Amino acid sequence: MLEIKDLKASINKKAILKGLNLTIKPGELHAIMGPNGSGKSTLANILSGKEGYEISGELNFNGESIKEISVEKRAQKGIFLAFQYPLEIPGVNTNNFLKTSLNSVRKARGEKELDTLSFLKLIKKTSYELGIDEGILSRQLNVGFSGGEKKKNEILQMKILNPKLSILDETDSGLDIDAIKIVAKGVNTLRNDKKSFLIITHYQRLLDYIKPDFVHVLSHGKIVKTGCSELAQELEKTGYKKIN
Amino acid sequence: MKQQTLEKSKEYKYGFVTDIESVKAPKGLNEDVIKFISKIKKEPKWMLDWRLKAFSRIQNMKEPNWQKPKYPKINYQDLYYYSAPKSVKDKPKSLDEVDPKLLETYKKLGIPLKEQEKLSGVAVDAVFDSVSVATTFKDKLTEKGIIFCSISEAIQKYPDLVKKYLGSVIPITDHYFATLNSAVFTDGSFVYVPQGVRCPMELSTYFRINASDTGQFERTLIIADKGSYVSYLEGCTAPMRDENQLHAANVELIALDDAEIKYSTVQNWYPGDKNGKGGIYNFVTKRGACRGKNSKISWTQVETGSAITWKYPSCILQGDNSVGEFYSIAITNNYQKADTGTKMIHLGKNTKSKIISKGISAGYADNTYRGLVDINKKALNSRNFTQCDSLLMGNKCGAHTIPYIKNKNHTSVVEHEATTSKINEEQLYYCNQRGLNQEEAIGLIVNGFCKEVLQQLPMEFAVEAQKLVGISLEGSVG
């Protein structure tokens, strides 16, 4: 699914990723943990195609190099990034945004665009499944949303867009336990042997609800340790210092 | 060369010229030309006298020059003041008599009259260059006693109404361009809605500037008698040109007791090329008088075209409890300039006005909101609410807000809110990550920004305007 080889990235000449290797196979869920400033969010941004980074190394998605591919093309190919800080877009109805988004992804996949009625059915069903209040759908996109509502909205979008690779960038930060359960539910109900996940988190807490296949520790732009879910619990006790 | 032409026409979809032979008055502004126009329109003497009065007046007038966008001096002796498609010298009685080439032009614009007649329920008084070529749905309107025709026809058939109201909102001495229009106006629309009648359909006109070097001087007069209602739509596209073309229309609205007029405009005239060459000068005077008590006039404009847009659709709130509204979207890209806004003159008691202005600048464009709220001494308990929002794209464009507020009594309240924001790279990235391309993302964000105004447009226009908003800003964020 995803193959990262010797990825180096810098921004304004400042090196952030310094030779990162990671392979995620279909059906796998990987968690990345690491201290602040270790390059976790940069990795998420680079995978999504955000501009502004100098990068070298290999970046393959389903056997194809995506290094030169634009953000929207990557999204259309099935890469989804749940933002750490989802953006507010005034005047744009959440429902409408999601429908436009879904239809451009469907179009790129060669699927028929959904009409309003079928879309509304889908979104109603999905928000019910996740236990998300439908009220947010008729509001302006993320405008005046609480931190929790924004994150739930990201998960709802992920569910609707049904991506091949979902990247969650600290989606659990600042969430109460009920909201964390919604995030976990979003991931767990999408999870199957074809879909992959990359979950970036500070805390082991989320991993109580989402069982990762692998846990990586990112430090100073490199993966310094890889293990299974027990590694997360260990980190929670000892902190990152020991690993360095 | 051919390649270049093709690329150009891609930039401006509606840039084409129909080669219909034109009847033209000789170049220049003088009494003979005015007499020529009046004669070709078979006007009565009072109309010619009215024109000549304006003409004599203009000799001592100067063009205003307080506006922000400057433009090269216009040589008024080097313009044609009359040009008409030859094939409609004798007015067609029905669409079948209309020159097929004209119909073809409309088709290119996406407004086939025939289909419109059948499908949309919009009566169209089509202005091609300066002469009305086709008027539809007349029968339905006649049934209700509504008059919807060209102003030339109105001058002949309804002289009393025209005499009473023409120039009653915009006096012929008002200012240079209004006076110029009064002297040489060629055609435009006339609407009269009788007492107590609610106009059953949206009335619509499509303007189109065609013959080269022709100043376009439209004249529109809309009267809503007591207790009546009318909604009027005006939409424009123009062919590609290198020379600057002057457009100085006058639009007068009169609402009597309990009457309401809603006037919506989508303006998409040729804005000039990417380097600011060519494009239309849109110097239009639009003014409405809420003459009766409880009357209401509402202006909605979506301005995306023209090299320079310079206009202030205004309301004179004479009647007690009358209401004036102004909803505006002004988009300027490349080297376009706009200095636009409104004037709300409160004269009657308990009068209310509302101004919502959304200015968007991209490229090297410059966008100014200029608005006057003037609450008279006797306009007790009046209210105004103004909101001006500017959105900037890139760092080479400009946005300015210049409000003039005069409140001359102690019982009235004026509110003014203004914001300036920049389109956010992060917002675009967020949209891109959801699979939207750059153009779709900009369209979405800008349409969100303009939503309050777009909502005011009648349905037929809203969809078109939404598309236009996106198209106008294509390629403006790199």
XYZ file of C-alpha atoms in Angstrom:
722
model
C 0.000 0.000 0.000
C 2.481 2.595 1.224
C 6.228 2.390 0.851
C 8.523 5.076 2.207
C 12.246 4.694 1.569
C 14.940 6.917 3.001
C 12.609 9.911 3.158
C 14.358 13.136 3.964
C 12.513 16.387 4.271
C 13.441 19.892 5.195
C 11.657 23.189 5.401
C 13.607 26.411 4.916
C 16.834 24.375 4.940
C 15.976 22.942 8.343
C 16.065 19.141 8.227
C 13.018 17.547 9.821
C 12.883 14.001 8.466
C 16.280 12.386 8.192
C 15.966 9.110 6.370
C 12.653 7.565 7.295
C 11.678 4.065 6.188
C 8.191 2.664 6.555
C 6.126 0.072 4.747
C 2.425 -0.321 5.359
C 0.703 -3.315 3.784
C -2.995 -3.508 2.962
C -5.043 -4.232 6.063
C -2.352 -2.999 8.475
C -2.723 -0.352 11.121
C 0.438 1.421 12.184
C 0.768 3.839 15.055
C 3.475 6.447 15.197
C 4.394 7.958 18.514
C 7.086 10.330 19.440
C 7.941 13.481 21.329
C 6.992 16.969 20.174
C 9.027 18.176 17.238
C 10.075 14.707 16.130
C 8.520 15.174 12.683
C 5.205 13.340 13.057
C 2.996 16.036 11.546
C 5.550 16.741 8.832
C 5.316 13.104 7.810
C 1.511 13.369 7.619
C 1.729 16.568 5.575
C 4.252 15.127 3.162
C 2.199 11.993 2.613
C -0.798 14.178 1.757
C 1.328 16.186 -0.692
C 1.469 19.536 1.083
C 3.806 21.972 -0.610
C 6.682 23.829 0.931
C 8.999 20.958 1.769
C 12.237 19.939 0.133
C 12.071 16.186 -0.071
C 14.184 13.294 -1.263
C 13.778 9.545 -1.113
C 10.995 7.333 -2.361
C 7.282 7.662 -1.772
C 5.167 4.943 -3.329
C 1.460 4.386 -3.039
C 0.100 1.146 -4.495
C 3.282 0.656 -6.450
C 3.250 4.131 -7.980
C 5.507 7.026 -7.062
C 3.385 9.873 -5.713
C 6.205 12.331 -5.094
C 5.168 14.576 -7.975
C 1.428 14.165 -7.554
C -0.760 17.015 -6.304
C -2.672 17.023 -3.028
C -6.076 16.592 -4.658
C -4.882 13.758 -6.944
C -3.521 11.896 -3.934
C -6.812 12.418 -2.150
C -8.627 11.091 -5.193
C -6.349 8.045 -5.235
C -7.493 7.256 -1.699
C -5.212 9.019 0.768
C -7.080 10.757 3.543
C -5.605 12.969 6.226
C -7.583 13.787 9.345
C -6.181 17.199 10.284
C -4.765 18.009 13.649
C -6.357 21.449 13.315
C -9.262 21.255 10.858
C -9.792 24.534 9.004
C -12.825 26.771 9.316
C -14.469 27.791 6.053
C -17.147 30.430 6.634
C -20.305 30.361 4.538
C -19.708 26.813 3.327
C -22.285 24.359 4.528
C -20.736 21.178 5.956
C -23.124 18.916 4.087
C -22.432 20.699 0.853
C -18.678 20.532 1.342
C -18.814 16.817 2.011
C -20.990 16.175 -1.002
C -18.704 18.167 -3.306
C -15.721 16.373 -1.854
C -17.259 12.917 -2.159
C -18.347 13.524 -5.723
C -14.954 14.709 -6.896
C -13.406 11.618 -5.355
C -16.076 9.395 -6.909
C -15.617 11.045 -10.269
C -11.878 10.420 -10.152
C -12.542 6.772 -9.337
C -14.858 6.508 -12.324
C -17.928 6.106 -10.144
C -21.239 7.829 -10.635
C -21.732 11.061 -8.719
C -24.262 10.844 -5.913
C -27.388 12.949 -6.151
C -28.471 14.967 -3.150
C -30.997 12.449 -1.938
C -28.654 9.452 -1.959
C -25.971 11.554 -0.362
C -28.249 12.647 2.452
C -29.227 9.031 3.060
C -25.581 8.020 3.243
C -24.576 10.799 5.575
C -27.544 10.225 7.847
C -26.721 6.571 8.135
C -23.020 7.200 8.713
C -23.438 9.840 11.380
C -25.936 7.636 13.152
C -23.505 4.723 13.061
C -20.746 6.822 14.563
C -23.027 8.507 17.081
C -22.321 11.972 15.684
C -24.995 14.632 16.091
C -26.433 15.439 12.659
C -26.716 19.072 13.721
C -23.137 19.818 12.700
C -23.928 18.936 9.104
C -26.140 21.939 8.522
C -23.642 24.360 10.063
C -20.840 26.204 8.302
C -17.793 24.006 7.913
C -15.992 23.870 11.277
C -17.062 27.435 12.069
C -17.726 27.730 15.786
C -17.260 23.992 16.237
C -15.780 22.844 19.518
C -12.474 20.985 19.333
C -14.337 17.723 19.742
C -16.872 18.532 17.031
C -14.109 19.369 14.580
C -12.385 16.041 15.176
C -15.632 14.119 14.928
C -16.303 15.903 11.670
C -12.930 14.691 10.377
C -13.816 11.123 11.256
C -17.207 11.470 9.600
C -15.520 12.730 6.432
C -13.066 9.846 6.542
C -15.928 7.359 6.797
C -17.823 8.965 3.925
C -14.839 9.243 1.601
C -13.894 5.635 2.338
C -10.153 6.013 1.644
C -7.580 3.268 1.089
C -5.072 4.861 3.429
C -6.232 6.956 6.366
C -3.763 9.102 8.225
C -4.891 10.491 11.565
C -2.739 13.344 12.787
C -3.182 13.543 16.555
C -6.906 13.232 16.133
C -7.206 12.122 19.757
C -5.485 15.169 21.247
C -7.764 17.149 23.479
C -10.680 14.768 23.208
C -12.769 13.425 26.068
C -13.282 9.723 26.407
C -16.610 9.647 24.549
C -15.136 11.482 21.587
C -12.129 9.154 21.564
C -14.533 6.244 21.362
C -16.159 7.843 18.307
C -12.750 8.210 16.650
C -11.975 4.578 17.429
C -15.319 3.485 16.082
C -14.695 5.372 12.854
C -11.399 3.562 12.400
C -12.594 0.155 13.519
C -15.670 0.139 11.308
C -13.584 1.068 8.270
C -10.867 -1.420 9.046
C -10.684 -4.492 6.812
C -8.006 -6.528 5.058
C -7.737 -4.009 2.196
C -7.532 -0.730 4.091
C -4.536 0.715 5.857
C -4.107 3.240 8.637
C -1.379 5.440 9.971
C -2.284 6.810 13.372
C -0.156 9.571 14.807
C -0.644 10.036 18.502
C 1.007 11.197 21.678
C -0.893 8.936 23.964
C -1.426 5.276 24.386
C -5.033 5.977 25.349
C -6.440 5.808 21.812
C -4.611 2.536 21.264
C -6.712 0.952 24.008
C -9.583 1.137 21.546
C -7.716 0.687 18.288
C -5.327 -2.212 18.335
C -2.336 -1.409 16.149
C -0.394 -4.035 14.235
C 2.795 -2.021 14.685
C 3.925 0.830 16.865
C 6.835 3.018 15.749
C 8.706 5.569 17.715
C 9.765 8.605 15.728
C 12.574 10.663 17.128
C 14.704 13.335 15.470
C 13.301 12.548 12.051
C 13.861 8.815 12.140
C 12.037 5.726 13.288
C 14.142 4.579 16.206
C 12.093 1.704 17.444
C 9.344 -0.555 16.135
C 7.255 -3.001 18.090
C 3.739 -4.257 18.602
C 1.042 -2.698 20.763
C 2.890 -3.466 23.987
C 5.493 -0.884 22.990
C 2.888 1.835 23.384
C 2.120 0.750 26.904
C 5.790 0.674 27.726
C 6.236 4.204 26.388
C 3.358 5.414 28.486
C 5.237 4.248 31.581
C 8.794 5.186 30.739
C 8.435 8.151 28.377
C 10.521 8.720 25.274
C 13.764 9.513 26.988
C 14.848 5.944 27.493
C 14.457 5.161 23.845
C 16.878 7.780 22.763
C -1.321 33.654 -34.458
C -4.302 31.387 -34.635
C -3.149 29.630 -31.515
C -3.057 32.947 -29.750
C -6.585 33.789 -30.777
C -7.756 30.464 -29.508
C -6.087 30.958 -26.181
C -7.550 34.379 -25.884
C -11.026 33.156 -26.484
C -10.534 30.521 -23.824
C -9.704 33.216 -21.344
C -12.883 35.066 -22.060
C -15.577 32.666 -23.080
C -18.000 35.263 -24.399
C -15.526 37.237 -26.471
C -16.870 37.100 -29.984
C -18.369 39.515 -32.449
C -21.349 38.947 -34.666
C -20.871 40.422 -38.102
C -24.254 41.936 -38.642
C -24.124 45.112 -40.672
C -24.696 48.074 -38.446
C -26.509 51.332 -39.051
C -24.345 53.969 -37.462
C -24.669 57.630 -36.785
C -21.482 59.443 -37.772
C -18.834 59.704 -35.072
C -18.997 62.547 -32.613
C -21.225 64.288 -30.118
C -23.236 67.199 -31.499
C -26.798 68.387 -32.054
C -27.059 66.669 -35.406
C -26.240 63.299 -33.921
C -28.843 63.796 -31.219
C -31.411 64.808 -33.841
C -30.421 61.750 -35.853
C -30.993 59.449 -32.892
C -34.309 61.095 -32.067
C -35.435 60.895 -35.673
C -34.473 57.275 -36.216
C -36.481 56.478 -33.105
C -39.459 58.474 -34.387
C -39.552 60.442 -31.176
C -42.016 63.261 -30.407
C -40.689 66.779 -30.144
C -40.746 66.943 -26.330
C -38.316 64.065 -26.203
C -35.918 65.702 -28.622
C -36.137 68.930 -26.639
C -35.370 67.013 -23.474
C -32.292 65.504 -25.089
C -31.123 68.847 -26.422
C -31.532 70.424 -23.009
C -29.228 67.778 -21.605
C -26.817 68.323 -24.468
C -26.637 72.073 -23.912
C -26.135 71.425 -20.234
C -23.205 69.082 -20.800
C -21.212 71.775 -22.578
C -20.469 73.343 -19.183
C -19.947 70.137 -17.267
C -16.799 68.264 -16.390
C -16.303 64.579 -15.807
C -16.056 63.777 -12.114
C -12.552 62.816 -11.048
C -12.763 61.949 -7.359
C -12.906 58.217 -7.975
C -9.998 55.935 -7.165
C -9.520 54.190 -10.529
C -8.155 56.595 -13.109
C -8.608 56.069 -16.830
C -7.215 57.646 -19.976
C -9.107 60.674 -21.210
C -12.076 59.741 -23.331
C -12.439 61.563 -26.632
C -16.197 61.959 -26.824
C -15.976 63.212 -30.403
C -14.398 59.940 -31.444
C -17.286 57.710 -30.391
C -20.318 56.466 -32.254
C -23.515 57.340 -30.411
C -25.870 55.221 -32.390
C -25.542 51.812 -33.937
C -28.305 49.327 -34.623
C -28.379 45.902 -36.181
C -29.620 46.660 -39.683
C -31.927 43.730 -39.929
C -34.165 45.038 -37.180
C -34.698 48.530 -38.554
C -38.265 47.517 -38.945
C -39.097 45.905 -35.665
C -39.811 42.196 -35.798
C -43.270 41.166 -34.740
C -42.123 37.817 -33.416
C -38.986 35.807 -32.864
C -39.321 34.268 -36.332
C -38.604 37.648 -37.829
C -35.406 38.047 -35.854
C -32.143 37.768 -37.791
C -30.956 34.173 -37.369
C -27.473 35.537 -36.718
C -28.750 37.373 -33.683
C -30.401 34.258 -32.422
C -27.118 32.466 -32.965
C -25.380 35.035 -30.797
C -27.798 34.435 -27.996
C -27.233 30.740 -28.349
C -23.502 31.216 -27.903
C -24.256 33.148 -24.773
C -26.341 30.272 -23.563
C -29.569 32.232 -23.585
C -31.609 30.933 -26.500
C -34.766 33.020 -26.490
C -36.905 30.258 -27.854
C -36.004 27.884 -25.102
C -36.346 30.582 -22.537
C -39.798 31.359 -23.763
C -40.817 27.758 -23.398
C -38.886 26.669 -20.356
C -38.051 29.332 -17.889
C -40.996 31.652 -17.598
C -38.694 34.638 -17.966
C -39.851 37.410 -20.251
C -36.885 38.773 -22.128
C -36.544 42.204 -23.553
C -33.339 41.563 -25.456
C -31.070 44.493 -26.129
C -28.539 43.813 -28.868
C -26.370 46.830 -29.187
C -28.872 49.579 -28.816
C -32.166 48.370 -30.181
C -34.580 45.969 -28.610
C -34.967 43.080 -30.983
C -37.383 40.803 -29.313
C -39.853 40.993 -26.496
C -41.485 37.884 -25.245
C -44.256 36.956 -22.915
C -45.884 40.224 -23.672
C -49.336 38.739 -23.796
C -49.177 37.335 -20.306
C -48.024 40.638 -18.955
C -50.601 42.606 -20.915
C -53.308 40.517 -19.302
C -52.282 41.900 -15.930
C -51.904 45.405 -17.287
C -48.117 45.315 -16.909
C -46.178 47.279 -19.476
C -42.800 45.811 -20.365
C -41.289 47.219 -23.528
C -38.362 49.165 -24.870
C -38.087 52.728 -23.704
C -38.362 53.880 -27.340
C -41.702 52.171 -27.633
C -42.812 53.614 -24.310
C -41.955 57.126 -25.441
C -44.376 56.703 -28.326
C -47.097 54.684 -26.646
C -47.058 55.885 -23.054
C -45.785 59.459 -23.244
C -47.605 60.535 -20.080
C -45.881 57.961 -17.910
C -42.503 58.625 -19.464
C -42.871 62.395 -19.185
C -43.901 62.111 -15.567
C -41.110 59.820 -14.395
C -38.152 60.032 -16.779
C -35.444 62.070 -15.112
C -37.440 62.316 -11.893
C -34.910 60.243 -9.957
C -31.788 61.090 -11.931
C -32.232 64.705 -13.059
C -30.715 65.472 -16.433
C -28.343 67.842 -14.699
C -27.167 65.258 -12.186
C -23.582 64.658 -13.241
C -21.547 64.344 -16.415
C -22.292 60.736 -17.362
C -25.962 60.918 -16.380
C -26.368 64.053 -18.454
C -24.507 62.503 -21.371
C -26.860 59.547 -21.190
C -29.899 61.843 -21.133
C -28.710 63.463 -24.341
C -27.831 60.387 -26.336
C -29.515 57.348 -24.796
C -30.467 54.902 -27.478
C -32.653 52.295 -25.881
C -33.372 50.298 -22.797
C -36.299 48.866 -20.920
C -39.482 50.345 -19.612
C -41.614 48.675 -16.972
C -44.866 49.834 -15.434
C -46.676 47.654 -12.923
C -50.163 48.942 -12.146
C -51.683 49.367 -8.723
C -52.017 46.198 -6.684
C -50.478 43.929 -9.303
C -47.822 41.398 -8.459
C -45.736 40.728 -11.545
C -46.048 36.971 -12.089
C -42.563 36.441 -13.552
C -39.026 37.717 -13.313
C -38.444 40.375 -15.952
C -35.117 40.143 -17.630
C -32.902 41.964 -20.078
C -29.671 40.878 -21.632
C -27.357 43.641 -22.636
C -24.647 43.130 -25.138
C -22.133 45.538 -26.496
C -21.280 44.706 -30.050
C -20.246 47.249 -32.647
C -16.728 48.524 -32.054
C -16.192 51.963 -30.535
C -19.842 52.357 -29.707
C -20.560 54.003 -26.441
C -23.460 52.212 -24.944
C -26.093 54.415 -23.402
C -28.962 52.425 -22.032
C -31.889 53.997 -20.297
C -34.128 52.010 -18.027
C -37.207 53.199 -16.214
C -39.191 51.021 -13.837
C -42.316 52.215 -12.075
C -44.107 50.151 -9.444
C -47.475 51.707 -8.709
C -49.177 51.467 -5.324
C -49.097 48.042 -3.738
C -47.391 46.369 -6.681
C -44.328 44.140 -6.882
C -41.778 43.500 -9.592
C -38.460 41.699 -9.822
C -36.157 42.692 -12.656
C -33.021 40.851 -13.762
C -30.242 42.326 -15.801
C -27.371 40.247 -17.095
C -24.518 41.180 -19.366
C -21.730 39.672 -21.408
C -19.734 41.353 -24.134
C -17.432 40.467 -27.003
C -13.680 40.749 -26.789
C -12.291 44.154 -27.658
C -8.990 45.920 -27.587
C -10.326 49.470 -27.454
C -11.910 50.576 -24.259
C -15.621 50.853 -24.482
C -17.634 53.270 -22.462
C -20.881 52.189 -20.948
C -22.865 54.905 -19.186
C -26.359 53.672 -18.527
C -29.015 55.326 -16.412
C -31.443 53.213 -14.455
C -34.310 54.840 -12.587
C -36.665 53.016 -10.243
C -39.786 54.465 -8.677
C -41.742 52.682 -5.965
C -45.017 54.243 -4.837
C -46.954 53.443 -1.630
C -46.527 49.847 -0.456
C -44.766 48.875 -3.681
C -41.606 46.806 -3.968
C -38.937 46.641 -6.676
C -36.177 44.094 -6.683
C -33.431 44.798 -9.211
C -30.724 42.183 -9.736
C -27.661 42.484 -11.938
C -25.039 40.038 -13.050
C -22.383 41.989 -14.885
C -19.768 40.085 -16.852
C -18.457 42.502 -19.420
C -15.088 42.076 -21.007
C -12.584 42.974 -18.279
C -9.544 43.474 -20.486
C -6.808 40.919 -20.974
C -4.379 39.621 -18.373
C -2.185 42.688 -18.785
C -5.022 45.118 -18.345
C -5.383 45.958 -22.031
C -8.873 46.727 -23.272
C -12.055 46.112 -21.376
C -15.241 47.999 -20.702
C -15.638 51.149 -18.624
C -18.810 50.626 -16.694
C -19.886 54.061 -15.450
C -23.506 53.487 -14.663
C -25.938 55.600 -12.696
C -28.545 53.559 -10.892
C -30.943 55.168 -8.521
C -34.256 54.243 -6.981
C -36.792 56.397 -5.225
C -38.956 54.890 -2.510
C -41.470 57.606 -3.099
C -44.431 56.122 -1.294
C -44.866 55.038 2.301
C -43.934 51.436 3.153
C -42.230 51.046 -0.191
C -39.093 48.986 -0.734
C -36.268 48.913 -3.256
C -33.636 46.240 -3.230
C -30.498 46.246 -5.393
C -28.477 43.072 -5.799
C -25.382 43.138 -7.964
C -22.730 40.640 -8.922
C -19.980 42.547 -10.669
C -17.280 40.381 -12.191
C -16.473 42.061 -15.476
C -15.373 45.432 -16.881
C -11.951 47.035 -16.750
C -13.357 49.707 -14.463
C -16.598 49.427 -12.532
C -17.747 52.740 -11.130
C -21.286 52.809 -9.836
C -23.417 53.342 -6.757
C -26.922 51.912 -7.042
C -28.732 54.090 -4.541
C -32.014 54.478 -2.705
C -33.779 57.667 -1.820
C -36.041 56.761 1.072
C -38.682 59.469 0.819
C -41.779 57.626 2.019
C -42.223 56.957 5.730
C -41.335 53.372 6.702
C -39.670 52.758 3.372
C -36.818 50.258 3.044
C -33.690 50.314 0.899
C -31.336 47.366 0.458
C -28.047 46.925 -1.337
C -26.376 43.557 -1.745
C -23.177 43.536 -3.714
C -20.408 41.235 -4.820
C -17.598 42.929 -6.674
C -14.848 40.695 -7.993
C -11.733 42.181 -9.530
C -8.906 40.138 -10.983
C -5.758 40.911 -13.000
C -5.786 44.693 -13.583
C -9.487 45.289 -13.037
C -10.581 48.179 -10.888
C -13.796 48.800 -9.055
C -15.062 51.765 -7.087
C -18.560 50.784 -6.148
C -21.055 50.930 -3.321
C -24.302 52.662 -2.632
C -26.027 55.738 -1.299
C -28.847 55.446 1.181
C -30.578 58.790 1.609
C -33.055 58.671 4.500
C -35.704 61.376 4.231
C -38.873 59.764 5.605
C -39.533 58.669 9.175
C -38.811 55.095 10.310
C -36.874 54.355 7.152
C -34.519 51.407 7.110
C -31.537 50.559 4.970
C -29.229 47.579 4.804
C -25.938 47.338 2.950
C -24.065 44.079 2.501
C -20.961 44.429 0.368
C -18.469 41.706 -0.498
C -15.369 42.767 -2.373
C -12.875 40.262 -3.719
C -9.551 41.247 -5.236
C -6.998 39.065 -6.933
C -3.983 39.618 -9.155
C -3.114 43.319 -9.424
C -6.696 44.466 -9.011
C -7.957 47.294 -6.873
C -11.346 47.196 -5.209
C -12.953 50.061 -3.340
C -16.219 50.103 -1.458
C -17.529 53.636 -1.187
C -20.870 54.212 0.438
C -22.946 57.035 1.803
C -25.523 56.726 4.547
C -27.245 60.069 4.988
C -29.992 60.289 7.597
C -31.861 63.533 7.352
C -32.991 65.696 10.260
C -36.623 64.731 9.756
C -35.951 61.026 9.177
C -36.646 60.159 12.788
C -36.223 56.606 14.097
C -34.332 55.492 11.028
C -31.864 52.680 10.936
C -28.962 51.577 8.820
C -26.877 48.479 8.991
C -23.765 48.222 6.842
C -21.417 45.309 6.493
C -18.409 45.483 4.194
C -16.187 42.468 3.841
C -13.109 42.319 1.672
C -11.257 39.217 0.618
C -7.769 39.434 -0.801
C -6.011 36.811 -2.891
C -2.286 37.146 -3.294
C -0.287 40.175 -2.154
C -0.407 42.532 -5.121
C -4.072 43.538 -4.996
C -5.820 46.178 -2.957
C -9.059 46.564 -1.016
C -10.411 49.792 0.427
C -13.510 50.682 2.383
C -14.630 54.296 2.410
C -17.871 54.844 4.311
C -19.463 58.275 4.545
C -21.937 58.396 7.420
C -24.145 61.377 8.239
C -26.717 61.069 10.977
C -28.528 64.339 11.501
C -30.990 63.373 14.225
C -30.815 61.747 17.637
C -33.349 58.973 17.237
C -31.677 57.144 14.379
C -29.081 54.406 14.585
C -26.301 53.633 12.148
C -24.139 50.529 12.334
C -21.064 49.839 10.251
C -19.051 46.647 10.277
C -16.064 45.941 8.097
C -13.614 43.081 7.770
C -10.659 42.358 5.538
C -9.296 38.874 5.195
C -6.923 37.013 2.971
C -7.753 33.755 1.299
C -5.918 31.247 3.337
C -3.435 28.757 1.842
C -4.319 26.360 4.635
C -8.005 26.482 3.704
C -7.084 25.646 0.127
C -4.856 22.796 1.278
C -7.682 21.444 3.411
C -10.066 21.483 0.429
C -7.412 19.924 -1.832
C -6.914 17.142 0.676
C -10.615 16.381 0.338
C -10.177 15.861 -3.398
C -11.136 19.309 -4.666
C -8.834 20.910 -7.208
C -7.595 24.461 -6.835
C -10.387 26.008 -8.909
C -13.126 24.095 -7.117
C -11.597 25.014 -3.776
C -11.443 28.712 -4.609
C -14.965 28.601 -5.979
C -16.181 27.004 -2.789
C -14.420 29.384 -0.424
C -15.369 32.490 -2.389
C -18.959 31.385 -2.783
C -19.043 30.862 0.966
C -17.726 34.365 1.442
C -20.410 35.780 -0.871
C -23.235 33.619 0.355
C -25.343 36.339 1.973
C -25.482 38.191 -1.321
C -25.925 35.185 -3.613
C -28.925 34.169 -1.543
C -30.643 37.383 -2.571
C -30.577 36.506 -6.258
C -33.556 34.877 -7.928
C -33.003 31.161 -8.544
C -32.369 31.443 -12.290
C -29.539 33.837 -11.617
C -28.101 32.304 -8.485
C -26.755 29.202 -10.211
C -25.255 31.210 -13.061
C -23.740 33.715 -10.654
C -22.188 31.023 -8.504
C -20.445 29.582 -11.558
C -19.361 33.026 -12.652
C -17.783 33.753 -9.263
C -15.596 30.665 -9.628
C -14.739 31.326 -13.280
C -13.740 34.950 -12.653
C -11.053 33.929 -10.212
C -9.610 30.983 -12.134
C -5.851 30.906 -12.040
C -5.620 33.661 -9.445
C -3.959 31.562 -6.775
C -0.724 29.931 -7.975
